[in-house]
JSON list of C-alpha atoms in Angstrom, two decimals:
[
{"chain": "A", "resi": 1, "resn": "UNK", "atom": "CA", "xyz": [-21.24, -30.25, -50.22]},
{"chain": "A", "resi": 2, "resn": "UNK", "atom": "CA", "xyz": [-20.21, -32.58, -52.93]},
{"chain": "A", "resi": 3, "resn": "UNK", "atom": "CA", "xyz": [-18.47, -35.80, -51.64]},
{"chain": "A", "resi": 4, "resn": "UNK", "atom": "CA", "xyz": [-15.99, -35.45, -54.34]},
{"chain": "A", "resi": 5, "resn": "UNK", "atom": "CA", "xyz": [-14.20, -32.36, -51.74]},
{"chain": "A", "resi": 6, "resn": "UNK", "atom": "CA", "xyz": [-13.17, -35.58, -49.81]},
{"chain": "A", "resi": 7, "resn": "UNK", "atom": "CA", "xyz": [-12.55, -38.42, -52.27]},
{"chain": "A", "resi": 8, "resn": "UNK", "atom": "CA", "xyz": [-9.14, -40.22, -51.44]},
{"chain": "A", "resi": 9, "resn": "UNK", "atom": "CA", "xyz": [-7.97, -41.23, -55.24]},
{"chain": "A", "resi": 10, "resn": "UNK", "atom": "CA", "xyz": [-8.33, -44.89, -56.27]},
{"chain": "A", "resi": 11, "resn": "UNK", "atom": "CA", "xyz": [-4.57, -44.62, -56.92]},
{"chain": "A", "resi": 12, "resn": "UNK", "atom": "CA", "xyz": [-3.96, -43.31, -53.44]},
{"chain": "A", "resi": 13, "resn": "UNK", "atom": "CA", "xyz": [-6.19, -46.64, -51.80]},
{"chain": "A", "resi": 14, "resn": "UNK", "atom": "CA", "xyz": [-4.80, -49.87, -51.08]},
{"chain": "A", "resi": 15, "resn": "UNK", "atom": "CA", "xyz": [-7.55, -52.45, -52.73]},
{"chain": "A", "resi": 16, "resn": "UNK", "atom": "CA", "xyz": [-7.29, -55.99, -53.68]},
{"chain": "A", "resi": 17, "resn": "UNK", "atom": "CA", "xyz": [-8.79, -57.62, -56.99]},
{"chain": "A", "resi": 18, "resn": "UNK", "atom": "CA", "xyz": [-11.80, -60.40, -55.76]},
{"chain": "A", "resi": 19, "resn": "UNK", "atom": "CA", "xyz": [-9.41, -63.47, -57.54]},
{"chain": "A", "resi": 20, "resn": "UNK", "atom": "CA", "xyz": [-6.37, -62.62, -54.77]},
{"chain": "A", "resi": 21, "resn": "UNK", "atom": "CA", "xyz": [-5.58, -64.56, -52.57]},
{"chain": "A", "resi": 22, "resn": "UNK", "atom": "CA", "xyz": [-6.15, -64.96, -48.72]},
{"chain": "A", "resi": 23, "resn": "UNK", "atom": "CA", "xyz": [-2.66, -64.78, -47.75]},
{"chain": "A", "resi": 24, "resn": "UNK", "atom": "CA", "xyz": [-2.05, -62.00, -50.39]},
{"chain": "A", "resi": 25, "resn": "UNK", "atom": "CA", "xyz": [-4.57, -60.40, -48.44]},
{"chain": "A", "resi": 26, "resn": "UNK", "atom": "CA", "xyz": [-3.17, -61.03, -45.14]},
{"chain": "A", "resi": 27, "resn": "UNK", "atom": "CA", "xyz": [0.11, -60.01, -46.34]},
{"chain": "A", "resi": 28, "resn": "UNK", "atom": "CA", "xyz": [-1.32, -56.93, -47.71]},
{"chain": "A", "resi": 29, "resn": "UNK", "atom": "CA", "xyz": [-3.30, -55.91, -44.48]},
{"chain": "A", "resi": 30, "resn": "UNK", "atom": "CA", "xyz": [-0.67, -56.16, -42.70]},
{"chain": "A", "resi": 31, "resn": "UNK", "atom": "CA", "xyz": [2.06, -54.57, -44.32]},
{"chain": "A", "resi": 32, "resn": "UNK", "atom": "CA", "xyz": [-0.45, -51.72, -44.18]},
{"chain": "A", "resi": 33, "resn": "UNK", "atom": "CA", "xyz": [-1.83, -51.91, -40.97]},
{"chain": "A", "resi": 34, "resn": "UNK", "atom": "CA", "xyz": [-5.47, -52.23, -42.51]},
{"chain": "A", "resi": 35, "resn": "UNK", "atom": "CA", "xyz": [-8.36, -53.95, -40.82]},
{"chain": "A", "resi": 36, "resn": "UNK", "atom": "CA", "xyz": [-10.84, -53.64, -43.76]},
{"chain": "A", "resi": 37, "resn": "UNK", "atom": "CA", "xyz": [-10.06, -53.44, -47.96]},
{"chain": "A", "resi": 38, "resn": "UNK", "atom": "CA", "xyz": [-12.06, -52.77, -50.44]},
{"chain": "A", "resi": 39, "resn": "UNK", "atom": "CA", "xyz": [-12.27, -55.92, -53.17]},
{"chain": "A", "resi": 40, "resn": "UNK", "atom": "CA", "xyz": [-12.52, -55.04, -56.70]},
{"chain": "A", "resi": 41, "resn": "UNK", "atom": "CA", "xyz": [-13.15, -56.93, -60.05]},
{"chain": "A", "resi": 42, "resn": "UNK", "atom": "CA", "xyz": [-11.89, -57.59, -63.52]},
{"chain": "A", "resi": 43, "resn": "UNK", "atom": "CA", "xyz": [-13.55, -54.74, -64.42]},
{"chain": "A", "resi": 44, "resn": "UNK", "atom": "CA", "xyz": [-12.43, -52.21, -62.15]},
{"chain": "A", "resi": 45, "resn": "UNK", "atom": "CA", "xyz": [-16.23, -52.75, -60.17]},
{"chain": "A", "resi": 46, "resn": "UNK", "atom": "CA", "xyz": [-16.80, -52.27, -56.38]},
{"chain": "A", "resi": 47, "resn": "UNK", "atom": "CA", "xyz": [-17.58, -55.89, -55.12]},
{"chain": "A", "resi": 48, "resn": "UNK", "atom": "CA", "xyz": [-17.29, -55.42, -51.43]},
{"chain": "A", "resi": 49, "resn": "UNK", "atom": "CA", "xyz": [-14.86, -54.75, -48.55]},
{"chain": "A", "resi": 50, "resn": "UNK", "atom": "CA", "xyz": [-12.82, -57.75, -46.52]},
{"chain": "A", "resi": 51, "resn": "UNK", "atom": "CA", "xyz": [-12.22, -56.95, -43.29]},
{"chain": "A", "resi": 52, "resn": "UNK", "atom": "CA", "xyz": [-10.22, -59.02, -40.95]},
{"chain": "A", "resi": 53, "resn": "UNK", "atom": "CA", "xyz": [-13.18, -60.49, -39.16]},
{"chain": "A", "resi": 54, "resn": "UNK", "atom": "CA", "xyz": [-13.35, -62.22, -42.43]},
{"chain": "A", "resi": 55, "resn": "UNK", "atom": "CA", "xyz": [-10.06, -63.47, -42.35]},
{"chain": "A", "resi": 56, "resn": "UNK", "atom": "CA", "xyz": [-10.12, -64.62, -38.78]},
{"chain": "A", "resi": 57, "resn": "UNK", "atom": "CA", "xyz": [-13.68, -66.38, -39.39]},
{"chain": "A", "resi": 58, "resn": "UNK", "atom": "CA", "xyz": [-12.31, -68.49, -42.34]},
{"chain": "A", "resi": 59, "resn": "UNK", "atom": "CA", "xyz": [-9.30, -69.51, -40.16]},
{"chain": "A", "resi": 60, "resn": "UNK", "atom": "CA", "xyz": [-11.51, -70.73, -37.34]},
{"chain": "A", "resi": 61, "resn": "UNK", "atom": "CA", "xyz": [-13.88, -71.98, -39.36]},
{"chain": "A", "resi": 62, "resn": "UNK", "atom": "CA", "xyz": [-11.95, -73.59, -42.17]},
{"chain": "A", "resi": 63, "resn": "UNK", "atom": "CA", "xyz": [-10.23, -77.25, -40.37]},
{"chain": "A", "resi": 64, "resn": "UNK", "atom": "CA", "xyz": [-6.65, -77.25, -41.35]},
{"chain": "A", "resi": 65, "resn": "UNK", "atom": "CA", "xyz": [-5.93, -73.96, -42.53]},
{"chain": "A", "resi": 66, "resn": "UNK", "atom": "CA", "xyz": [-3.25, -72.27, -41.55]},
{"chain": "A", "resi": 67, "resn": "UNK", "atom": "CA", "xyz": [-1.10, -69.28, -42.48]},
{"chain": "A", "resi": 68, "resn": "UNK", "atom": "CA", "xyz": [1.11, -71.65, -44.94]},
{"chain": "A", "resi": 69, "resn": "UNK", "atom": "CA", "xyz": [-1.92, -73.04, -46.73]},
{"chain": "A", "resi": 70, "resn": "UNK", "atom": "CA", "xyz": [-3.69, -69.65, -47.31]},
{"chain": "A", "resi": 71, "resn": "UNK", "atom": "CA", "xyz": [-2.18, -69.25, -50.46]},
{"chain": "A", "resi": 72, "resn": "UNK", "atom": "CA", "xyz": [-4.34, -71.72, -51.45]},
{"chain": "A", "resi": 73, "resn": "UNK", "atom": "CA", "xyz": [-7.82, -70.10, -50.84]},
{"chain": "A", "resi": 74, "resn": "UNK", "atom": "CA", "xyz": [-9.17, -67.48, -53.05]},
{"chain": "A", "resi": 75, "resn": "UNK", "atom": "CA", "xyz": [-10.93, -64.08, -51.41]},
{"chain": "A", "resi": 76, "resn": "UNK", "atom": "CA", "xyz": [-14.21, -65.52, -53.44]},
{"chain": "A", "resi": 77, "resn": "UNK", "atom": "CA", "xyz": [-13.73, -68.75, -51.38]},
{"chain": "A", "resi": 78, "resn": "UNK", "atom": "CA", "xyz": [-14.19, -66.21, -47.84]},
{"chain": "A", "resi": 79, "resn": "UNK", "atom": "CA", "xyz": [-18.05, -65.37, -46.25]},
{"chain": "A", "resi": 80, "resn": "UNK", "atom": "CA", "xyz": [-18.14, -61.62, -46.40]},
{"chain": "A", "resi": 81, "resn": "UNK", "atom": "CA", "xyz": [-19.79, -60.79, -42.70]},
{"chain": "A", "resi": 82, "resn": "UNK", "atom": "CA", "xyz": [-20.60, -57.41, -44.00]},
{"chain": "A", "resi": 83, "resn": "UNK", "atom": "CA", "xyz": [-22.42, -55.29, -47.32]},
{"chain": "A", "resi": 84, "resn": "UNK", "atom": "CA", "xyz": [-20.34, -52.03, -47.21]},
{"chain": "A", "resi": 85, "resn": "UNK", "atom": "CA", "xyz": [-22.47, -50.49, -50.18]},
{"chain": "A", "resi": 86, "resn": "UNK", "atom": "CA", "xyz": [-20.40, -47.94, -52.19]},
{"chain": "A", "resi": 87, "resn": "UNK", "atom": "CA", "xyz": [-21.98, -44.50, -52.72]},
{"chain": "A", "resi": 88, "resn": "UNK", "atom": "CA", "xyz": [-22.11, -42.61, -55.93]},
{"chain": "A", "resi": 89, "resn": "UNK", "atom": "CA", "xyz": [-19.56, -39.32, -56.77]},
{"chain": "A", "resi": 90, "resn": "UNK", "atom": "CA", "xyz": [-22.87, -37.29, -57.61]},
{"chain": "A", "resi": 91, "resn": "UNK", "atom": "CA", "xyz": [-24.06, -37.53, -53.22]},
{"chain": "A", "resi": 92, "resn": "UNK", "atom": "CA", "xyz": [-24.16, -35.17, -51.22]},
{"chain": "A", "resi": 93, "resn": "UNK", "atom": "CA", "xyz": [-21.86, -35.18, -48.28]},
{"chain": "A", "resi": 94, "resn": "UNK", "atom": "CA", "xyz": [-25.15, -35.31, -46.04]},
{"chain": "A", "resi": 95, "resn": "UNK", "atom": "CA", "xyz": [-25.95, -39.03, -47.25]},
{"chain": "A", "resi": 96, "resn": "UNK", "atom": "CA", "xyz": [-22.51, -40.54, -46.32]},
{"chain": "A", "resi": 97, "resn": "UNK", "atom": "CA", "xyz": [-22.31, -39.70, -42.46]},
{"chain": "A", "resi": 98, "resn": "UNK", "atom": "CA", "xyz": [-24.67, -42.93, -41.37]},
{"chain": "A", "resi": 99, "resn": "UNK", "atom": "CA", "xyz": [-22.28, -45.31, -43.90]},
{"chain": "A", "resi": 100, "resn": "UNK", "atom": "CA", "xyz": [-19.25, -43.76, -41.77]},
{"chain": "A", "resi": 101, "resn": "UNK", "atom": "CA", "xyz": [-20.69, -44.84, -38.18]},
{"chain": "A", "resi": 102, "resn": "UNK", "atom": "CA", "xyz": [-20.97, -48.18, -39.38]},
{"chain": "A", "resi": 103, "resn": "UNK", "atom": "CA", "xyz": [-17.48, -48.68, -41.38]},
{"chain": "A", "resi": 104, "resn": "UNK", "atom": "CA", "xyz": [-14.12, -47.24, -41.24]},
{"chain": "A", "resi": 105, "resn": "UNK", "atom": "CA", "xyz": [-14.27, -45.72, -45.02]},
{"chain": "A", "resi": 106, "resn": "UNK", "atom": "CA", "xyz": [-16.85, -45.74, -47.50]},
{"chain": "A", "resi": 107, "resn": "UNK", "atom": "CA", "xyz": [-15.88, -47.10, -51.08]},
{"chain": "A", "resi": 108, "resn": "UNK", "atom": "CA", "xyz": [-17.09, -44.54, -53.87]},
{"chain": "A", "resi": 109, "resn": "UNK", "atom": "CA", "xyz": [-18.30, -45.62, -57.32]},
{"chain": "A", "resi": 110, "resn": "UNK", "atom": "CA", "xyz": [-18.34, -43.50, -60.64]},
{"chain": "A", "resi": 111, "resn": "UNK", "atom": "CA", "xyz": [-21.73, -43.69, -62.92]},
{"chain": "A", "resi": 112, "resn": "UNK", "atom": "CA", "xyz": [-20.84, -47.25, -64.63]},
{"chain": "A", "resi": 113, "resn": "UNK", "atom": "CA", "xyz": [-19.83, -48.18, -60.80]},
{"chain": "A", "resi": 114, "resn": "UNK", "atom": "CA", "xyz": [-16.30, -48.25, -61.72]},
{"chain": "A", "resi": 115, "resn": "UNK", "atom": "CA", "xyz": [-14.18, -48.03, -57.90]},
{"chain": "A", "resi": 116, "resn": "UNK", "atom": "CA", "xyz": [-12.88, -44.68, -57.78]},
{"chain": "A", "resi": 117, "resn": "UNK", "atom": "CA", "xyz": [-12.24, -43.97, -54.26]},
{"chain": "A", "resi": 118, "resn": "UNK", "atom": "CA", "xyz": [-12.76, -43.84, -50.77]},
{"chain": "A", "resi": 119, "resn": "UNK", "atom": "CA", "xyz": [-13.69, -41.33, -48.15]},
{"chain": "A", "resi": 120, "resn": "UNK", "atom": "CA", "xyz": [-12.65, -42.00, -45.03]},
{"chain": "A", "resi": 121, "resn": "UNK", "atom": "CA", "xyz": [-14.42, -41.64, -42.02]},
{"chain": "A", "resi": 122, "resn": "UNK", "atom": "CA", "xyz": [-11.91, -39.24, -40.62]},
{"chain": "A", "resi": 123, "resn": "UNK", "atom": "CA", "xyz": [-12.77, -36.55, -43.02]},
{"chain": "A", "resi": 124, "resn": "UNK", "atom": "CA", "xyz": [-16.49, -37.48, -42.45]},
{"chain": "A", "resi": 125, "resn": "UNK", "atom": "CA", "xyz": [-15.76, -36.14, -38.96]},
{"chain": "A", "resi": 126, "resn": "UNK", "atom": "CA", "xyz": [-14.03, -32.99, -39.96]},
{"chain": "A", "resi": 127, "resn": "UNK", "atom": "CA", "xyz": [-16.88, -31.92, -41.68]},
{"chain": "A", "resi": 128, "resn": "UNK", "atom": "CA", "xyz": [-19.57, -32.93, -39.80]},
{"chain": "A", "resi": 129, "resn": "UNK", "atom": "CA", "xyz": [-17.51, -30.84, -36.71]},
{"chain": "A", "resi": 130, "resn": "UNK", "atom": "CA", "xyz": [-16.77, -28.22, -39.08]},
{"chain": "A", "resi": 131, "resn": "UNK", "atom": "CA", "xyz": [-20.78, -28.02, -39.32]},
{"chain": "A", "resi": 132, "resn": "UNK", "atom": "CA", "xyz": [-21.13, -28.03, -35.29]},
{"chain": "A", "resi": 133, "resn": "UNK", "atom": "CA", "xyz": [-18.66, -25.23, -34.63]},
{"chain": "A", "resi": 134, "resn": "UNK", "atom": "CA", "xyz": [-19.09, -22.80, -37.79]},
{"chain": "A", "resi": 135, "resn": "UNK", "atom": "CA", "xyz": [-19.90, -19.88, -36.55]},
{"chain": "A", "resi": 136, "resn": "UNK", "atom": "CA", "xyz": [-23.66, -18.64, -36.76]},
{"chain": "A", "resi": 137, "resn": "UNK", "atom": "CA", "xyz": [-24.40, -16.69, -39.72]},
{"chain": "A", "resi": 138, "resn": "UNK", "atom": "CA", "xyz": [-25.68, -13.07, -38.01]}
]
């Protein structure tokens, strides 16, 4: 089955562009109640996903940064702890489900690798129980 079933609109995803902000991001994930985001460029281009693990590591790890002062730091100032690679529109459902155990959605990418979407790993379920408990073809 064609990924495309399950695609969750780029216009229906909360993102971030890379040059935000930390605290816009913060701000953001919260208001949302998101642990992970996906961070795009200028161009519209999949860069990678911030998660709050990234947040909280720059806090700790950053001396003197606090909440007030996040404003000041950049998302391309922030260690990403984690590659979420995007998958193409053109996969097969079938290449997807190891992605899911690992991350919450995964980010999908057009041919020029323009953002387009996500699938989340909730629908990655459905299927993959819809697969389980079909019932045998006689």
């Amino acid at each position: 089955m064609n990924i495309a079933f399950f695609l969750i609109p780029k216009k229906e995803v909360v993102y971030l562009p890379i040059q935000s902000t930390m605290r816009q991001a913060l701000e953001k994930m919260e208001y949302h109640r998101y642990s992970a985001v996906p961070l795009l460029d200028q161009e519209g281009k999949y860069v990678t996903t911030l998660t709050e693990g990234d947040l909280l590591w720059k806090l700790k790890n950053t001396p003197n940064l606090n909440f007030h002062n996040t404003e000041n730091i950049r998302l391309t100032e922030i260690p990403f702890h984690r590659k979420n690679e995007p998958i193409s529109i053109q996969a097969e459902m079938e290449h997807i489900i190891t992605r899911a155990m690992e991350q919450n959605f995964v980010p999908v990418t057009d041919d020029k690798g323009i953002f387009i979407g996500i699938i989340r790993r909730r629908e990655i379920i459905e299927y993959c129980a819809s697969q389980m408990f079909a019932p045998a073809a006689n």
